[in-house]
Amino acid sequence: MYANTSAPGPKQNAMSGIGCNGRYHCSEVRVPNKDDELLAERVTAGRAFTLLSLQLHSSKMPLEATMMIIDNSEYMRNGDYIPSRFESQSDAVKTIFQTKIDSNPENTVGVMTMANKGPEVLVTHSKDIGQIIKALHVTSSKIGGSIDIPTAINIAQLALKHRENKNLRQRIIVFVGSPLEGQGADEREMVKLAKKLKKNNVAVDFVAFGDGIEEDTNILKTFVDNTTNSDNSHLVSVPPGSHLLSDVIISSPILSEDRGIPPEAMGDVGGASGSGGTNNFEFGVDPSLDPELAMALRMSMEEEQARQQAEEQTRQAAEPQSEPPVIDKDDEAMLAQALAMSERNDVDMGEDEDMDEEEAIARAIQMSMKQEEKEQREQ
């Protein structure tokens, strides 16, 4: 008879899992189970592992002060690279700069030229891409003359020596798109300079393109061989084609460490014969795009080779070793008897031959004597 004026409270049936708010609004309430808790734990662990991987990845990135020496000789006007040698080189310089800075914010990059009136430093130890673009724009109006690699490298080494952060490793990247001249064409002088750089812990990378790969490539290779320390110096040759110079460099060992790719995963990518536009990658996989797959394929190949070598060694050990044939005493006696009979026959045959000759002579003498007696009787 009396109306219930109290506000209805939420009710929940613990058995059915249905909660109601008032008379008409009901919703299903999902009770967490063990699978949900396990999934949440896995997600949390995955996030922590990803964060740790990123921290380790960033800690392995190299700390380097890099000096890029660009070629601004008269040969840079050629159009065999898209759109021209100099523009293609400028694009590669910007790519290297951005990769170095992205790999570690403490890295610094500088730019200098080595032709026209002589080597000239444009930017030293910078982290601003704007300064690099401005320097390249200024250099585009200073194209001419011939390159002087030894002088430019000495100046670059001096600039690296005065870097602010002494913890940064030193690296010089040289673009060579014209023939070597002067001391740069003298292999003995270049080797002497290379050993000096190695002594001072300076890594040197050469990017040869255009006339730089058509002539004197052996000198550059010898220079790298005498400079490298723990495979920290490289020579990348890029022939003309539809590919971009920057694309080949970013897939080469020059920038592999900056991109977090192990050097062993690169194989022969970007080597002295890298063509860039074609698929010359080992196993058909670009390590710069999928380093994990490239490393897995290489490890699989090495394991297969080790397994085959182990099987070959086991097979050789299981095979009986060849021994000299064993000759019984009876066989030896028969062999000796046969040899003796052979020798006796040879002697007998020799004696028979001698006796036949003597008998023939005797018969001839007798016949001659009988003929003489017959003639005497007739007279």
Coordinates of C-alpha atoms in Angstrom, one line a residue:
M1 CA 0.0 0.0 0.0
Y2 CA 3.0 2.3 0.5
A3 CA 5.2 3.4 -2.4
N4 CA 8.9 2.8 -2.1
T5 CA 10.4 6.3 -2.4
S6 CA 14.1 5.2 -1.8
A7 CA 16.5 5.5 -4.7
P8 CA 17.1 2.1 -6.2
G9 CA 20.7 0.9 -5.8
P10 CA 22.7 -1.2 -8.2
K11 CA 22.2 -4.9 -7.8
Q12 CA 24.5 -7.6 -9.2
N13 CA 24.0 -11.3 -9.5
A14 CA 27.3 -12.8 -8.6
M15 CA 26.5 -16.0 -10.3
S16 CA 25.3 -14.6 -13.6
G17 CA 27.7 -11.7 -13.8
I18 CA 24.8 -9.3 -14.6
G19 CA 24.7 -5.9 -12.8
C20 CA 21.6 -3.7 -12.8
N21 CA 21.3 0.0 -12.1
G22 CA 17.6 0.7 -11.3
R23 CA 14.7 -1.2 -12.8
Y24 CA 15.5 -1.0 -16.5
H25 CA 19.3 -0.4 -17.0
C26 CA 21.3 -3.6 -16.8
S27 CA 24.8 -4.4 -18.2
E28 CA 27.0 -7.5 -18.3
V29 CA 30.1 -7.2 -16.1
R30 CA 33.1 -9.3 -17.2
V31 CA 35.0 -10.8 -14.3
P32 CA 38.9 -10.9 -15.1
N33 CA 40.3 -14.4 -15.2
K34 CA 43.8 -15.9 -15.2
D35 CA 44.3 -15.6 -18.9
D36 CA 43.7 -11.9 -18.9
E37 CA 46.2 -11.4 -16.1
L38 CA 48.8 -13.5 -18.0
L39 CA 48.2 -11.5 -21.2
A40 CA 48.6 -8.2 -19.3
E41 CA 51.9 -9.5 -17.8
R42 CA 53.2 -10.4 -21.3
V43 CA 52.3 -7.0 -22.7
T44 CA 54.1 -5.3 -19.9
A45 CA 57.1 -7.5 -20.3
G46 CA 57.1 -6.9 -24.1
R47 CA 57.1 -3.1 -23.6
A48 CA 59.9 -3.4 -21.1
F49 CA 61.9 -5.5 -23.5
T50 CA 61.3 -3.1 -26.4
L51 CA 62.4 -0.2 -24.2
L52 CA 65.6 -2.0 -23.1
S53 CA 66.3 -2.9 -26.8
L54 CA 66.1 0.7 -27.8
Q55 CA 68.4 1.7 -25.0
L56 CA 71.0 -0.9 -25.9
H57 CA 70.6 0.0 -29.6
S58 CA 71.3 3.7 -28.9
S59 CA 74.2 2.8 -26.6
K60 CA 75.9 0.8 -29.4
M61 CA 75.7 3.7 -31.9
P62 CA 79.1 5.1 -32.7
L63 CA 80.3 8.4 -31.2
E64 CA 82.1 10.0 -34.1
A65 CA 83.3 13.3 -35.4
T66 CA 83.2 13.1 -39.2
M67 CA 84.8 15.3 -41.8
M68 CA 83.5 15.0 -45.4
I69 CA 85.8 16.0 -48.3
I70 CA 83.8 16.7 -51.4
D71 CA 85.1 16.8 -55.0
N72 CA 84.4 20.2 -56.7
S73 CA 86.8 19.7 -59.7
E74 CA 85.9 20.4 -63.3
Y75 CA 84.8 16.8 -63.7
M76 CA 81.8 17.4 -61.4
R77 CA 80.0 19.1 -64.3
N78 CA 79.4 15.8 -66.1
G79 CA 75.9 14.5 -66.3
D80 CA 76.5 10.7 -66.2
Y81 CA 75.0 10.7 -62.7
I82 CA 71.4 11.9 -62.1
P83 CA 71.1 14.9 -62.4
S84 CA 74.8 15.7 -62.4
R85 CA 77.9 14.5 -60.5
F86 CA 77.9 17.4 -58.1
E87 CA 74.2 17.3 -57.4
S88 CA 74.3 13.6 -56.8
Q89 CA 77.3 14.1 -54.5
S90 CA 75.5 16.9 -52.6
D91 CA 72.5 14.6 -52.1
A92 CA 74.8 11.9 -50.7
V93 CA 76.5 14.4 -48.3
K94 CA 73.1 15.4 -46.9
T95 CA 72.2 11.8 -46.5
I96 CA 75.4 11.0 -44.6
F97 CA 75.0 14.0 -42.4
Q98 CA 71.4 13.1 -41.4
T99 CA 72.3 9.5 -40.8
K100 CA 75.2 10.4 -38.5
I101 CA 73.2 12.9 -36.5
D102 CA 70.2 10.6 -36.2
S103 CA 72.4 7.7 -34.9
N104 CA 73.7 9.7 -32.0
P105 CA 72.9 13.4 -31.2
E106 CA 76.4 13.9 -29.9
N107 CA 78.0 13.3 -33.3
T108 CA 79.3 16.2 -35.4
V109 CA 79.9 16.5 -39.1
G110 CA 82.0 18.9 -41.1
V111 CA 82.4 19.6 -44.8
M112 CA 85.4 20.8 -46.9
T113 CA 86.4 21.0 -50.6
M114 CA 89.6 19.8 -52.2
A115 CA 89.7 21.4 -55.7
N116 CA 89.3 24.8 -57.4
K117 CA 92.0 27.1 -55.8
G118 CA 92.8 24.5 -53.1
P119 CA 91.3 22.6 -50.2
E120 CA 89.0 24.8 -48.1
V121 CA 87.1 24.1 -44.9
L122 CA 83.4 25.1 -45.1
V123 CA 81.8 23.7 -42.0
T124 CA 83.5 22.2 -38.9
H125 CA 81.8 20.1 -36.2
S126 CA 78.3 21.0 -36.9
K127 CA 74.9 19.5 -36.0
D128 CA 72.9 21.9 -38.2
I129 CA 71.8 20.6 -41.6
G130 CA 71.2 24.2 -42.6
Q131 CA 75.0 25.0 -42.5
I132 CA 75.7 21.9 -44.7
I133 CA 73.1 23.0 -47.3
K134 CA 74.5 26.5 -47.3
A135 CA 78.1 25.2 -47.8
L136 CA 77.0 23.0 -50.7
H137 CA 75.2 25.9 -52.3
V138 CA 78.3 28.1 -52.1
T139 CA 80.5 25.3 -53.5
S140 CA 78.2 24.9 -56.5
S141 CA 79.6 28.2 -57.8
K142 CA 83.2 27.2 -57.1
I143 CA 83.6 24.2 -59.4
G144 CA 86.9 23.9 -61.3
G145 CA 90.5 22.8 -61.1
S146 CA 91.8 19.4 -60.0
I147 CA 91.7 17.6 -56.7
D148 CA 94.4 17.4 -54.1
I149 CA 93.6 14.4 -51.9
P150 CA 96.7 14.3 -49.6
T151 CA 96.5 18.0 -48.7
A152 CA 92.8 17.8 -48.1
I153 CA 93.1 14.8 -45.8
N154 CA 95.9 16.5 -43.8
I155 CA 93.6 19.5 -43.3
A156 CA 90.7 17.4 -42.4
Q157 CA 92.8 15.5 -39.8
L158 CA 93.9 18.8 -38.3
A159 CA 90.2 19.9 -38.0
L160 CA 89.3 16.7 -36.3
K161 CA 92.2 17.0 -33.9
H162 CA 90.6 20.3 -32.6
R163 CA 87.2 18.7 -31.9
E164 CA 85.6 19.8 -28.7
N165 CA 84.5 16.3 -27.5
K166 CA 87.7 14.2 -27.4
N167 CA 85.6 11.1 -26.8
L168 CA 84.4 11.2 -30.4
R169 CA 86.2 8.9 -32.8
Q170 CA 87.6 10.5 -35.9
R171 CA 86.5 9.7 -39.4
I172 CA 87.1 11.2 -42.8
I173 CA 84.9 10.5 -45.8
V174 CA 86.4 11.4 -49.2
F175 CA 84.4 11.7 -52.4
V176 CA 86.5 11.0 -55.5
G177 CA 84.9 11.7 -58.9
S178 CA 87.9 12.7 -60.9
P179 CA 91.3 11.2 -61.8
L180 CA 94.1 11.3 -59.2
E181 CA 96.8 13.8 -59.8
G182 CA 100.1 14.9 -58.1
Q183 CA 100.9 13.2 -54.9
G184 CA 97.5 11.5 -54.9
A185 CA 98.6 9.4 -57.8
D186 CA 101.8 8.4 -56.0
E187 CA 101.1 5.1 -54.3
R188 CA 104.2 5.4 -52.0
E189 CA 103.1 8.8 -50.7
M190 CA 99.6 7.7 -50.2
V191 CA 100.6 4.6 -48.2
K192 CA 102.8 6.8 -46.0
L193 CA 99.8 9.1 -45.3
A194 CA 97.6 6.1 -44.7
K195 CA 100.0 4.7 -42.0
K196 CA 100.1 8.1 -40.4
L197 CA 96.3 8.2 -40.1
K198 CA 96.2 4.7 -38.7
K199 CA 98.7 5.7 -36.1
N200 CA 96.4 8.6 -35.1
N201 CA 93.3 6.4 -35.0
V202 CA 91.6 8.1 -37.9
A203 CA 89.3 6.0 -40.1
V204 CA 89.0 6.9 -43.8
D205 CA 86.2 6.0 -46.2
F206 CA 86.4 6.6 -50.0
V207 CA 83.4 7.0 -52.3
A208 CA 84.7 6.5 -55.8
F209 CA 82.4 7.5 -58.7
G210 CA 82.8 8.7 -62.2
D211 CA 86.4 9.0 -63.2
G212 CA 87.4 8.0 -59.7
I213 CA 86.6 4.4 -60.5
E214 CA 87.8 4.4 -64.1
E215 CA 91.4 5.3 -63.0
D216 CA 93.7 4.6 -60.1
T217 CA 91.2 2.6 -58.1
N218 CA 94.1 0.3 -57.0
I219 CA 95.7 3.3 -55.2
L220 CA 92.6 4.0 -53.2
K221 CA 92.2 0.3 -52.3
T222 CA 95.9 0.2 -51.1
F223 CA 95.3 3.4 -49.1
V224 CA 92.2 1.8 -47.3
D225 CA 94.1 -1.5 -46.7
N226 CA 96.9 0.5 -44.9
T227 CA 94.5 2.7 -42.9
T228 CA 91.9 0.2 -41.7
N229 CA 92.0 -0.9 -38.1
S230 CA 89.4 -3.6 -37.2
D231 CA 87.7 -3.0 -40.5
N232 CA 86.8 0.6 -39.8
S233 CA 87.8 2.0 -43.3
H234 CA 86.0 1.2 -46.5
L235 CA 86.1 1.8 -50.3
V236 CA 82.8 2.0 -52.1
S237 CA 82.7 2.4 -55.9
V238 CA 79.5 3.4 -57.5
P239 CA 79.3 3.2 -61.3
P240 CA 76.9 5.3 -63.3
G241 CA 73.3 4.1 -63.6
S242 CA 69.7 4.7 -62.8
H243 CA 70.4 4.4 -59.1
L244 CA 71.2 7.3 -56.8
L245 CA 74.6 7.8 -55.2
S246 CA 73.0 8.3 -51.8
D247 CA 71.0 5.0 -52.0
V248 CA 74.2 3.0 -52.6
I249 CA 76.0 4.7 -49.8
I250 CA 73.2 4.2 -47.2
S251 CA 73.2 0.5 -48.0
S252 CA 77.0 0.2 -47.8
P253 CA 79.3 -0.6 -44.9
I254 CA 80.1 3.1 -44.5
L255 CA 76.8 3.8 -42.7
S256 CA 76.0 0.2 -41.5
E257 CA 77.2 0.9 -37.9
D258 CA 75.3 4.2 -37.8
R259 CA 72.1 2.3 -38.7
G260 CA 72.6 -0.4 -36.2
I261 CA 73.5 -3.1 -38.7
P262 CA 76.3 -5.5 -37.7
P263 CA 79.2 -5.3 -40.2
E264 CA 79.1 -9.1 -40.7
A265 CA 75.5 -8.9 -41.8
M266 CA 76.5 -6.6 -44.7
G267 CA 78.6 -9.2 -46.4
D268 CA 79.9 -7.8 -49.7
V269 CA 77.2 -5.1 -50.0
G270 CA 78.5 -1.8 -51.2
G271 CA 81.9 -3.3 -52.0
A272 CA 84.3 -2.1 -54.7
S273 CA 81.9 -3.4 -57.4
G274 CA 78.6 -2.3 -55.8
S275 CA 76.1 -1.2 -58.6
G276 CA 73.3 -0.1 -56.3
G277 CA 70.5 -0.5 -58.8
T278 CA 70.7 -4.2 -59.1
N279 CA 70.1 -7.0 -56.6
N280 CA 73.7 -7.9 -55.6
F281 CA 72.9 -8.6 -52.0
E282 CA 73.9 -11.9 -50.5
F283 CA 70.9 -14.3 -50.3
G284 CA 68.9 -11.7 -52.2
V285 CA 68.1 -9.8 -49.0
D286 CA 69.1 -6.2 -48.4
P287 CA 70.7 -6.1 -44.9
S288 CA 69.8 -2.4 -44.6
L289 CA 66.1 -3.2 -44.9
D290 CA 65.9 -6.4 -42.9
P291 CA 69.1 -6.9 -40.9
E292 CA 67.6 -9.6 -38.7
L293 CA 66.7 -11.8 -41.7
A294 CA 70.1 -11.3 -43.4
M295 CA 71.9 -12.2 -40.2
A296 CA 69.7 -15.3 -39.7
L297 CA 70.4 -16.5 -43.3
R298 CA 74.1 -16.0 -42.8
M299 CA 74.1 -17.9 -39.5
S300 CA 72.1 -20.7 -41.1
M301 CA 74.6 -20.9 -44.0
E302 CA 77.6 -21.0 -41.6
E303 CA 75.9 -23.7 -39.5
E304 CA 75.3 -25.8 -42.6
Q305 CA 78.9 -25.4 -43.7
A306 CA 80.1 -26.5 -40.2
R307 CA 77.8 -29.5 -40.3
Q308 CA 79.1 -30.6 -43.8
Q309 CA 82.7 -30.2 -42.6
A310 CA 82.0 -32.3 -39.5
E311 CA 80.4 -35.0 -41.7
E312 CA 83.3 -35.0 -44.0
Q313 CA 85.8 -35.4 -41.2
T314 CA 83.7 -38.2 -39.7
R315 CA 83.5 -40.0 -43.0
Q316 CA 87.3 -39.8 -43.5
A317 CA 87.9 -41.1 -40.1
A318 CA 85.6 -44.0 -40.6
E319 CA 87.2 -45.1 -43.9
P320 CA 90.0 -47.8 -43.5
Q321 CA 93.4 -46.5 -44.3
S322 CA 94.9 -48.1 -47.4
E323 CA 97.7 -50.5 -46.5
P324 CA 100.4 -52.0 -48.7
P325 CA 99.5 -55.4 -50.1
V326 CA 100.8 -58.3 -47.9
I327 CA 102.7 -61.0 -49.9
D328 CA 102.8 -64.5 -48.4
K329 CA 106.0 -66.5 -48.2
D330 CA 104.7 -68.9 -50.8
D331 CA 104.0 -66.1 -53.2
E332 CA 107.5 -64.8 -52.7
A333 CA 109.0 -68.3 -53.3
M334 CA 107.0 -68.7 -56.5
L335 CA 108.0 -65.3 -57.7
A336 CA 111.7 -66.0 -57.1
Q337 CA 111.4 -69.3 -58.9
A338 CA 109.8 -67.6 -61.9
L339 CA 112.5 -65.0 -62.0
A340 CA 115.2 -67.7 -61.9
M341 CA 113.6 -69.7 -64.6
S342 CA 113.3 -66.6 -66.8
E343 CA 117.0 -65.8 -66.3
R344 CA 118.0 -69.5 -67.1
N345 CA 116.0 -69.5 -70.2
D346 CA 117.7 -66.3 -71.3
V347 CA 121.1 -68.0 -70.7
D348 CA 120.1 -71.2 -72.6
M349 CA 118.8 -69.3 -75.5
G350 CA 122.0 -67.3 -75.7
E351 CA 124.1 -70.6 -75.7
D352 CA 121.9 -72.2 -78.4
E353 CA 122.3 -69.2 -80.6
D354 CA 126.2 -69.4 -80.2
M355 CA 126.2 -73.2 -81.0
D356 CA 124.1 -72.7 -84.1
E357 CA 126.5 -70.1 -85.4
E358 CA 129.6 -72.4 -84.7
E359 CA 128.0 -75.4 -86.5
A360 CA 127.1 -73.2 -89.5
I361 CA 130.7 -72.1 -89.7
A362 CA 132.0 -75.6 -89.4
R363 CA 129.7 -76.9 -92.1
A364 CA 130.8 -74.1 -94.4
I365 CA 134.4 -74.9 -93.9
Q366 CA 133.8 -78.6 -94.6
M367 CA 131.8 -77.9 -97.7
S368 CA 134.7 -75.6 -98.9
M369 CA 137.3 -78.3 -98.3
K370 CA 135.2 -80.9 -100.1
Q371 CA 134.9 -78.7 -103.1
E372 CA 138.6 -78.1 -103.2
E373 CA 139.3 -81.9 -103.0
K374 CA 136.9 -82.6 -105.9
E375 CA 138.5 -80.1 -108.1
Q376 CA 142.0 -81.6 -107.5
R377 CA 140.8 -85.0 -108.4
E378 CA 139.4 -83.9 -111.7
Q379 CA 142.7 -82.3 -112.6

